[in-house]
């Protein structure tokens, strides 16, 4: 195997024996072959579309397949095998585009050993040129981010063919020898399609569940048995809440589901009582203490310990061998009764040491813009010196303590704008308020970085300046491929001088980094001592 798609990759180079995430060599092989087949399917479908044909369902299938290969989503070989079979079936039902189609358009596995053998030649390292490999990888990982967000929007009935067509165009490009400038423009276009996808998901979430309101979330535990729901899919949460409302159990959010508390539609369920635990990588300790069932709706799934594995459920594209997956039935409905029945037999959750402090979330675009006058006045009269965007992901590595230290060291006249699970590094610190405005404004999940962009654009308009002339600095933390997409989206919007950490992506070659530095001023984070004066200039 060779995988370097996430920030925790071995030695900052690549996982070659087993993933730090727990991905086995065999699963990596199935994922590589699935991506390879999706490229062939995309190429054939695009050719058919140009002639007025094509299969309109192929785009969503490809998005779901790419989503399954994102870090910490699916570790189940049988599920990947089923996706491989489906990819071949989709592709072979389409007409051949020419007699000289690439291998990805014609190859099909006859056995498991065929898949493992093919994986040796079609993975990341199949592209020998380092810079081309870097550009293709950046594009592929950005597409995985688009695919995840698109899938969440689609279950809420929001679709956009231009997005799925771009995914296919970009995948098919990897079967051609495109010149470097064309590859660069596809990578930048990926950021633009990313913005569109984030906006689509924002619209899907807010039209289904209302506009997030600034909300205080409890982190204490109740006396009834609980169900813990994690991941990013709000439709799954809705179905779970509706089905469990009279079951005598409580529902808690974990990780990236925390911002769900801010949506008016979920506030009407009194048994959604709070948030349990923190970001994804603490799950081994926290799930053990929770005592009740845990439902995974997306990443980040860590291979479970035996003492709680029997209480896990997955749904959507997530999967783990031996963990039941709740599939969608007709009309997308899901039956969560096995989760609810198990909860009734469980002990209530144990309180977690250090938990108990309220958390604030729901500072999405409408909620913050309703305070716009207050915010603009506070900037003008010097109460707010600067905003620091600290959005992104959390992760296991010790060097991420930097983000807690950075938040603590920020002067009291600064405000942190955040989204994603990076916030757990500082959202329970007592950072206070400025004139009633919380110093940590949590817009929501990583996809709600879109909200931060809307806020920045509105501030730029209010001050009559460009987005890079605002008193805003970017100190972004990344881990997986949705963060890659968010970064590309920010670049597409023209945001400059982003600081990225805790490491630069292993898939960025020195030449590609040079382009990013020259055109966008991207740099790696350093120490709090060095970064703070740069991001918050002295008065
Ligand atoms: Fe390694 Fe990350 Fe790939 Fe897992 S997802 S195999 S940790 S690079
Ligand atoms: Fe977190 Fe996985 Fe990225 Fe959605 S849940 S931000 S790491």
PDB file of N, CA and C in Angstrom, residues 182-263:
ATOM      1  N   UNK A 182      -2.727  22.781 -17.128  1.00  0.00           N
ATOM      2  CA  UNK A 182      -4.124  22.308 -17.145  1.00  0.00           C
ATOM      3  C   UNK A 182      -4.479  21.613 -15.827  1.00  0.00           C
ATOM      4  N   UNK A 183      -3.499  20.879 -15.302  1.00  0.00           N
ATOM      5  CA  UNK A 183      -3.736  20.216 -14.010  1.00  0.00           C
ATOM      6  C   UNK A 183      -3.927  21.262 -12.905  1.00  0.00           C
ATOM      7  N   UNK A 184      -3.086  22.299 -12.943  1.00  0.00           N
ATOM      8  CA  UNK A 184      -3.193  23.358 -11.925  1.00  0.00           C
ATOM      9  C   UNK A 184      -4.571  24.009 -12.006  1.00  0.00           C
ATOM     10  N   UNK A 185      -5.033  24.263 -13.259  1.00  0.00           N
ATOM     11  CA  UNK A 185      -6.344  24.934 -13.308  1.00  0.00           C
ATOM     12  C   UNK A 185      -7.463  24.006 -12.854  1.00  0.00           C
ATOM     13  N   UNK A 186      -7.315  22.694 -13.045  1.00  0.00           N
ATOM     14  CA  UNK A 186      -8.341  21.780 -12.517  1.00  0.00           C
ATOM     15  C   UNK A 186      -8.352  21.799 -10.985  1.00  0.00           C
ATOM     16  N   UNK A 187      -7.162  21.880 -10.398  1.00  0.00           N
ATOM     17  CA  UNK A 187      -7.079  21.922  -8.929  1.00  0.00           C
ATOM     18  C   UNK A 187      -7.778  23.190  -8.412  1.00  0.00           C
ATOM     19  N   UNK A 188      -7.532  24.314  -9.080  1.00  0.00           N
ATOM     20  CA  UNK A 188      -8.172  25.561  -8.643  1.00  0.00           C
ATOM     21  C   UNK A 188      -9.682  25.510  -8.886  1.00  0.00           C
ATOM     22  N   UNK A 189     -10.057  24.900 -10.025  1.00  0.00           N
ATOM     23  CA  UNK A 189     -11.499  24.756 -10.313  1.00  0.00           C
ATOM     24  C   UNK A 189     -12.166  23.892  -9.234  1.00  0.00           C
ATOM     25  N   UNK A 190     -11.433  22.907  -8.757  1.00  0.00           N
ATOM     26  CA  UNK A 190     -11.950  22.037  -7.687  1.00  0.00           C
ATOM     27  C   UNK A 190     -12.345  22.896  -6.476  1.00  0.00           C
ATOM     28  N   UNK A 191     -11.529  23.910  -6.170  1.00  0.00           N
ATOM     29  CA  UNK A 191     -11.870  24.820  -5.066  1.00  0.00           C
ATOM     30  C   UNK A 191     -13.174  25.558  -5.340  1.00  0.00           C
ATOM     31  N   UNK A 192     -13.361  25.980  -6.593  1.00  0.00           N
ATOM     32  CA  UNK A 192     -14.588  26.691  -6.966  1.00  0.00           C
ATOM     33  C   UNK A 192     -15.805  25.790  -6.841  1.00  0.00           C
ATOM     34  N   UNK A 193     -15.659  24.538  -7.302  1.00  0.00           N
ATOM     35  CA  UNK A 193     -16.782  23.600  -7.186  1.00  0.00           C
ATOM     36  C   UNK A 193     -16.997  23.267  -5.704  1.00  0.00           C
ATOM     37  N   UNK A 194     -15.917  23.306  -4.943  1.00  0.00           N
ATOM     38  CA  UNK A 194     -16.027  23.101  -3.495  1.00  0.00           C
ATOM     39  C   UNK A 194     -16.910  24.169  -2.856  1.00  0.00           C
ATOM     40  N   UNK A 195     -16.704  25.424  -3.240  1.00  0.00           N
ATOM     41  CA  UNK A 195     -17.522  26.516  -2.685  1.00  0.00           C
ATOM     42  C   UNK A 195     -18.997  26.253  -3.006  1.00  0.00           C
ATOM     43  N   UNK A 196     -19.230  25.846  -4.250  1.00  0.00           N
ATOM     44  CA  UNK A 196     -20.608  25.564  -4.690  1.00  0.00           C
ATOM     45  C   UNK A 196     -21.215  24.412  -3.864  1.00  0.00           C
ATOM     46  N   UNK A 197     -20.408  23.401  -3.602  1.00  0.00           N
ATOM     47  CA  UNK A 197     -20.903  22.239  -2.846  1.00  0.00           C
ATOM     48  C   UNK A 197     -21.178  22.625  -1.393  1.00  0.00           C
ATOM     49  N   UNK A 198     -20.293  23.421  -0.827  1.00  0.00           N
ATOM     50  CA  UNK A 198     -20.502  23.870   0.557  1.00  0.00           C
ATOM     51  C   UNK A 198     -21.779  24.712   0.649  1.00  0.00           C
ATOM     52  N   UNK A 199     -21.997  25.560  -0.360  1.00  0.00           N
ATOM     53  CA  UNK A 199     -23.207  26.393  -0.371  1.00  0.00           C
ATOM     54  C   UNK A 199     -24.454  25.505  -0.507  1.00  0.00           C
ATOM     55  N   UNK A 200     -24.346  24.467  -1.342  1.00  0.00           N
ATOM     56  CA  UNK A 200     -25.478  23.547  -1.535  1.00  0.00           C
ATOM     57  C   UNK A 200     -25.826  22.853  -0.221  1.00  0.00           C
ATOM     58  N   UNK A 201     -24.798  22.413   0.491  1.00  0.00           N
ATOM     59  CA  UNK A 201     -25.038  21.718   1.759  1.00  0.00           C
ATOM     60  C   UNK A 201     -25.598  22.685   2.805  1.00  0.00           C
ATOM     61  N   UNK A 202     -25.082  23.905   2.808  1.00  0.00           N
ATOM     62  CA  UNK A 202     -25.580  24.923   3.741  1.00  0.00           C
ATOM     63  C   UNK A 202     -27.068  25.153   3.503  1.00  0.00           C
ATOM     64  N   UNK A 203     -27.415  25.262   2.238  1.00  0.00           N
ATOM     65  CA  UNK A 203     -28.816  25.492   1.878  1.00  0.00           C
ATOM     66  C   UNK A 203     -29.676  24.272   2.250  1.00  0.00           C
ATOM     67  N   UNK A 204     -29.126  23.077   2.000  1.00  0.00           N
ATOM     68  CA  UNK A 204     -29.859  21.844   2.327  1.00  0.00           C
ATOM     69  C   UNK A 204     -30.105  21.770   3.836  1.00  0.00           C
ATOM     70  N   UNK A 205     -29.076  22.012   4.627  1.00  0.00           N
ATOM     71  CA  UNK A 205     -29.215  21.913   6.094  1.00  0.00           C
ATOM     72  C   UNK A 205     -30.152  22.979   6.650  1.00  0.00           C
ATOM     73  N   UNK A 206     -29.972  24.228   6.171  1.00  0.00           N
ATOM     74  CA  UNK A 206     -30.780  25.306   6.769  1.00  0.00           C
ATOM     75  C   UNK A 206     -32.226  25.248   6.290  1.00  0.00           C
ATOM     76  N   UNK A 207     -32.460  24.806   5.051  1.00  0.00           N
ATOM     77  CA  UNK A 207     -33.873  24.758   4.648  1.00  0.00           C
ATOM     78  C   UNK A 207     -34.578  23.579   5.304  1.00  0.00           C
ATOM     79  N   UNK A 208     -33.850  22.527   5.635  1.00  0.00           N
ATOM     80  CA  UNK A 208     -34.501  21.397   6.313  1.00  0.00           C
ATOM     81  C   UNK A 208     -34.645  21.642   7.817  1.00  0.00           C
ATOM     82  N   UNK A 209     -33.660  22.265   8.428  1.00  0.00           N
ATOM     83  CA  UNK A 209     -33.641  22.305   9.898  1.00  0.00           C
ATOM     84  C   UNK A 209     -33.630  23.712  10.494  1.00  0.00           C
ATOM     85  N   UNK A 210     -33.713  24.730   9.643  1.00  0.00           N
ATOM     86  CA  UNK A 210     -33.763  26.108  10.128  1.00  0.00           C
ATOM     87  C   UNK A 210     -32.374  26.726  10.226  1.00  0.00           C
ATOM     88  N   UNK A 211     -32.363  28.008  10.558  1.00  0.00           N
ATOM     89  CA  UNK A 211     -31.102  28.738  10.631  1.00  0.00           C
ATOM     90  C   UNK A 211     -30.476  28.548  12.001  1.00  0.00           C
ATOM     91  N   UNK A 212     -29.219  28.089  12.067  1.00  0.00           N
ATOM     92  CA  UNK A 212     -28.602  27.888  13.386  1.00  0.00           C
ATOM     93  C   UNK A 212     -28.641  29.160  14.235  1.00  0.00           C
ATOM     94  N   UNK A 213     -28.881  28.951  15.525  1.00  0.00           N
ATOM     95  CA  UNK A 213     -28.922  30.071  16.479  1.00  0.00           C
ATOM     96  C   UNK A 213     -27.786  29.867  17.470  1.00  0.00           C
ATOM     97  N   UNK A 214     -27.242  30.958  17.990  1.00  0.00           N
ATOM     98  CA  UNK A 214     -26.156  30.814  18.968  1.00  0.00           C
ATOM     99  C   UNK A 214     -26.733  30.075  20.183  1.00  0.00           C
ATOM    100  N   UNK A 215     -26.130  28.956  20.523  1.00  0.00           N
ATOM    101  CA  UNK A 215     -26.744  28.011  21.457  1.00  0.00           C
ATOM    102  C   UNK A 215     -25.722  27.498  22.467  1.00  0.00           C
ATOM    103  N   UNK A 216     -26.178  27.350  23.695  1.00  0.00           N
ATOM    104  CA  UNK A 216     -25.327  26.765  24.736  1.00  0.00           C
ATOM    105  C   UNK A 216     -25.667  25.286  24.862  1.00  0.00           C
ATOM    106  N   UNK A 217     -24.646  24.451  24.859  1.00  0.00           N
ATOM    107  CA  UNK A 217     -24.869  23.002  24.883  1.00  0.00           C
ATOM    108  C   UNK A 217     -24.298  22.429  26.181  1.00  0.00           C
ATOM    109  N   UNK A 218     -25.107  21.615  26.846  1.00  0.00           N
ATOM    110  CA  UNK A 218     -24.670  20.989  28.106  1.00  0.00           C
ATOM    111  C   UNK A 218     -23.714  19.828  27.816  1.00  0.00           C
ATOM    112  N   UNK A 219     -22.794  19.602  28.728  1.00  0.00           N
ATOM    113  CA  UNK A 219     -21.898  18.438  28.567  1.00  0.00           C
ATOM    114  C   UNK A 219     -21.972  17.536  29.803  1.00  0.00           C
ATOM    115  N   UNK A 220     -23.028  17.741  30.590  1.00  0.00           N
ATOM    116  CA  UNK A 220     -23.237  16.853  31.745  1.00  0.00           C
ATOM    117  C   UNK A 220     -24.033  15.630  31.287  1.00  0.00           C
ATOM    118  N   UNK A 221     -24.113  14.599  32.125  1.00  0.00           N
ATOM    119  CA  UNK A 221     -24.850  13.403  31.702  1.00  0.00           C
ATOM    120  C   UNK A 221     -26.158  13.264  32.477  1.00  0.00           C
ATOM    121  N   UNK A 222     -27.129  12.637  31.826  1.00  0.00           N
ATOM    122  CA  UNK A 222     -28.425  12.409  32.453  1.00  0.00           C
ATOM    123  C   UNK A 222     -28.474  11.040  33.127  1.00  0.00           C
ATOM    124  N   UNK A 223     -29.663  10.724  33.661  1.00  0.00           N
ATOM    125  CA  UNK A 223     -29.795   9.475  34.429  1.00  0.00           C
ATOM    126  C   UNK A 223     -30.337   8.328  33.577  1.00  0.00           C
ATOM    127  N   UNK A 224     -30.768   8.644  32.341  1.00  0.00           N
ATOM    128  CA  UNK A 224     -31.356   7.583  31.510  1.00  0.00           C
ATOM    129  C   UNK A 224     -30.273   7.006  30.589  1.00  0.00           C
ATOM    130  N   UNK A 225     -30.512   5.824  30.033  1.00  0.00           N
ATOM    131  CA  UNK A 225     -29.553   5.305  29.060  1.00  0.00           C
ATOM    132  C   UNK A 225     -29.455   6.262  27.866  1.00  0.00           C
ATOM    133  N   UNK A 226     -28.327   6.258  27.200  1.00  0.00           N
ATOM    134  CA  UNK A 226     -28.130   7.211  26.109  1.00  0.00           C
ATOM    135  C   UNK A 226     -27.738   6.558  24.794  1.00  0.00           C
ATOM    136  N   UNK A 227     -27.979   7.296  23.716  1.00  0.00           N
ATOM    137  CA  UNK A 227     -27.464   6.952  22.384  1.00  0.00           C
ATOM    138  C   UNK A 227     -26.533   8.086  21.984  1.00  0.00           C
ATOM    139  N   UNK A 228     -25.364   7.732  21.489  1.00  0.00           N
ATOM    140  CA  UNK A 228     -24.405   8.754  21.071  1.00  0.00           C
ATOM    141  C   UNK A 228     -24.365   8.757  19.550  1.00  0.00           C
ATOM    142  N   UNK A 229     -24.522   9.933  18.944  1.00  0.00           N
ATOM    143  CA  UNK A 229     -24.475  10.001  17.480  1.00  0.00           C
ATOM    144  C   UNK A 229     -23.321  10.916  17.076  1.00  0.00           C
ATOM    145  N   UNK A 230     -22.526  10.449  16.124  1.00  0.00           N
ATOM    146  CA  UNK A 230     -21.359  11.206  15.699  1.00  0.00           C
ATOM    147  C   UNK A 230     -21.289  11.274  14.182  1.00  0.00           C
ATOM    148  N   UNK A 231     -20.436  12.144  13.665  1.00  0.00           N
ATOM    149  CA  UNK A 231     -20.350  12.330  12.208  1.00  0.00           C
ATOM    150  C   UNK A 231     -21.035  13.611  11.807  1.00  0.00           C
ATOM    151  N   UNK A 232     -21.373  13.720  10.524  1.00  0.00           N
ATOM    152  CA  UNK A 232     -21.840  15.008  10.002  1.00  0.00           C
ATOM    153  C   UNK A 232     -23.261  14.988   9.437  1.00  0.00           C
ATOM    154  N   UNK A 233     -23.913  13.827   9.412  1.00  0.00           N
ATOM    155  CA  UNK A 233     -25.174  13.726   8.651  1.00  0.00           C
ATOM    156  C   UNK A 233     -26.404  14.089   9.503  1.00  0.00           C
ATOM    157  N   UNK A 234     -26.994  15.256   9.223  1.00  0.00           N
ATOM    158  CA  UNK A 234     -28.108  15.752  10.031  1.00  0.00           C
ATOM    159  C   UNK A 234     -29.399  14.974   9.773  1.00  0.00           C
ATOM    160  N   UNK A 235     -29.531  14.418   8.565  1.00  0.00           N
ATOM    161  CA  UNK A 235     -30.754  13.638   8.276  1.00  0.00           C
ATOM    162  C   UNK A 235     -30.791  12.390   9.161  1.00  0.00           C
ATOM    163  N   UNK A 236     -29.637  11.772   9.353  1.00  0.00           N
ATOM    164  CA  UNK A 236     -29.586  10.609  10.244  1.00  0.00           C
ATOM    165  C   UNK A 236     -29.993  11.009  11.661  1.00  0.00           C
ATOM    166  N   UNK A 237     -29.509  12.162  12.092  1.00  0.00           N
ATOM    167  CA  UNK A 237     -29.855  12.635  13.444  1.00  0.00           C
ATOM    168  C   UNK A 237     -31.364  12.843  13.547  1.00  0.00           C
ATOM    169  N   UNK A 238     -31.935  13.455  12.531  1.00  0.00           N
ATOM    170  CA  UNK A 238     -33.382  13.717  12.550  1.00  0.00           C
ATOM    171  C   UNK A 238     -34.167  12.401  12.703  1.00  0.00           C
ATOM    172  N   UNK A 239     -33.783  11.407  11.888  1.00  0.00           N
ATOM    173  CA  UNK A 239     -34.519  10.137  11.945  1.00  0.00           C
ATOM    174  C   UNK A 239     -34.345   9.461  13.303  1.00  0.00           C
ATOM    175  N   UNK A 240     -33.139   9.535  13.837  1.00  0.00           N
ATOM    176  CA  UNK A 240     -32.877   8.915  15.141  1.00  0.00           C
ATOM    177  C   UNK A 240     -33.706   9.602  16.232  1.00  0.00           C
ATOM    178  N   UNK A 241     -33.738  10.944  16.215  1.00  0.00           N
ATOM    179  CA  UNK A 241     -34.485  11.676  17.243  1.00  0.00           C
ATOM    180  C   UNK A 241     -35.977  11.358  17.158  1.00  0.00           C
ATOM    181  N   UNK A 242     -36.493  11.332  15.961  1.00  0.00           N
ATOM    182  CA  UNK A 242     -37.919  11.083  15.776  1.00  0.00           C
ATOM    183  C   UNK A 242     -38.282   9.667  16.272  1.00  0.00           C
ATOM    184  N   UNK A 243     -37.428   8.710  15.908  1.00  0.00           N
ATOM    185  CA  UNK A 243     -37.755   7.325  16.274  1.00  0.00           C
ATOM    186  C   UNK A 243     -37.539   7.022  17.760  1.00  0.00           C
ATOM    187  N   UNK A 244     -36.715   7.836  18.420  1.00  0.00           N
ATOM    188  CA  UNK A 244     -36.391   7.524  19.828  1.00  0.00           C
ATOM    189  C   UNK A 244     -37.118   8.435  20.809  1.00  0.00           C
ATOM    190  N   UNK A 245     -38.012   9.295  20.311  1.00  0.00           N
ATOM    191  CA  UNK A 245     -38.532  10.355  21.195  1.00  0.00           C
ATOM    192  C   UNK A 245     -39.366   9.827  22.363  1.00  0.00           C
ATOM    193  N   UNK A 246     -39.980   8.667  22.216  1.00  0.00           N
ATOM    194  CA  UNK A 246     -40.773   8.155  23.341  1.00  0.00           C
ATOM    195  C   UNK A 246     -40.174   6.878  23.921  1.00  0.00           C
ATOM    196  N   UNK A 247     -38.878   6.689  23.717  1.00  0.00           N
ATOM    197  CA  UNK A 247     -38.273   5.405  24.082  1.00  0.00           C
ATOM    198  C   UNK A 247     -37.660   5.404  25.484  1.00  0.00           C
ATOM    199  N   UNK A 248     -37.710   6.533  26.161  1.00  0.00           N
ATOM    200  CA  UNK A 248     -37.129   6.578  27.510  1.00  0.00           C
ATOM    201  C   UNK A 248     -35.609   6.625  27.499  1.00  0.00           C
ATOM    202  N   UNK A 249     -35.038   7.074  26.391  1.00  0.00           N
ATOM    203  CA  UNK A 249     -33.570   7.190  26.306  1.00  0.00           C
ATOM    204  C   UNK A 249     -33.220   8.636  25.943  1.00  0.00           C
ATOM    205  N   UNK A 250     -31.982   9.002  26.216  1.00  0.00           N
ATOM    206  CA  UNK A 250     -31.492  10.324  25.820  1.00  0.00           C
ATOM    207  C   UNK A 250     -30.562  10.176  24.620  1.00  0.00           C
ATOM    208  N   UNK A 251     -30.462  11.249  23.844  1.00  0.00           N
ATOM    209  CA  UNK A 251     -29.532  11.267  22.712  1.00  0.00           C
ATOM    210  C   UNK A 251     -28.484  12.343  22.983  1.00  0.00           C
ATOM    211  N   UNK A 252     -27.233  11.973  22.760  1.00  0.00           N
ATOM    212  CA  UNK A 252     -26.105  12.907  22.923  1.00  0.00           C
ATOM    213  C   UNK A 252     -25.370  12.999  21.587  1.00  0.00           C
ATOM    214  N   UNK A 253     -24.786  14.166  21.327  1.00  0.00           N
ATOM    215  CA  UNK A 253     -23.933  14.300  20.147  1.00  0.00           C
ATOM    216  C   UNK A 253     -22.476  14.083  20.555  1.00  0.00           C
ATOM    217  N   UNK A 254     -21.677  13.708  19.556  1.00  0.00           N
ATOM    218  CA  UNK A 254     -20.229  13.558  19.772  1.00  0.00           C
ATOM    219  C   UNK A 254     -19.512  14.195  18.590  1.00  0.00           C
ATOM    220  N   UNK A 255     -18.328  14.732  18.826  1.00  0.00           N
ATOM    221  CA  UNK A 255     -17.480  15.215  17.741  1.00  0.00           C
ATOM    222  C   UNK A 255     -18.174  16.235  16.864  1.00  0.00           C
ATOM    223  N   UNK A 256     -18.228  15.940  15.560  1.00  0.00           N
ATOM    224  CA  UNK A 256     -18.754  16.894  14.591  1.00  0.00           C
ATOM    225  C   UNK A 256     -20.278  17.029  14.611  1.00  0.00           C
ATOM    226  N   UNK A 257     -20.970  16.248  15.454  1.00  0.00           N
ATOM    227  CA  UNK A 257     -22.426  16.410  15.531  1.00  0.00           C
ATOM    228  C   UNK A 257     -22.822  17.506  16.528  1.00  0.00           C
ATOM    229  N   UNK A 258     -21.865  18.005  17.305  1.00  0.00           N
ATOM    230  CA  UNK A 258     -22.169  19.053  18.297  1.00  0.00           C
ATOM    231  C   UNK A 258     -22.993  20.224  17.728  1.00  0.00           C
ATOM    232  N   UNK A 259     -22.634  20.777  16.547  1.00  0.00           N
ATOM    233  CA  UNK A 259     -23.369  21.961  16.065  1.00  0.00           C
ATOM    234  C   UNK A 259     -24.843  21.696  15.759  1.00  0.00           C
ATOM    235  N   UNK A 260     -25.260  20.431  15.718  1.00  0.00           N
ATOM    236  CA  UNK A 260     -26.670  20.133  15.444  1.00  0.00           C
ATOM    237  C   UNK A 260     -27.580  20.779  16.486  1.00  0.00           C
ATOM    238  N   UNK A 261     -27.067  20.959  17.705  1.00  0.00           N
ATOM    239  CA  UNK A 261     -27.889  21.553  18.784  1.00  0.00           C
ATOM    240  C   UNK A 261     -28.381  22.955  18.419  1.00  0.00           C
ATOM    241  N   UNK A 262     -27.711  23.609  17.466  1.00  0.00           N
ATOM    242  CA  UNK A 262     -28.056  24.998  17.147  1.00  0.00           C
ATOM    243  C   UNK A 262     -29.227  25.113  16.170  1.00  0.00           C
ATOM    244  N   UNK A 263     -29.624  24.004  15.538  1.00  0.00           N
ATOM    245  CA  UNK A 263     -30.718  24.072  14.545  1.00  0.00           C
ATOM    246  C   UNK A 263     -32.072  24.028  15.245  1.00  0.00           C
TER     247      UNK A 263
END
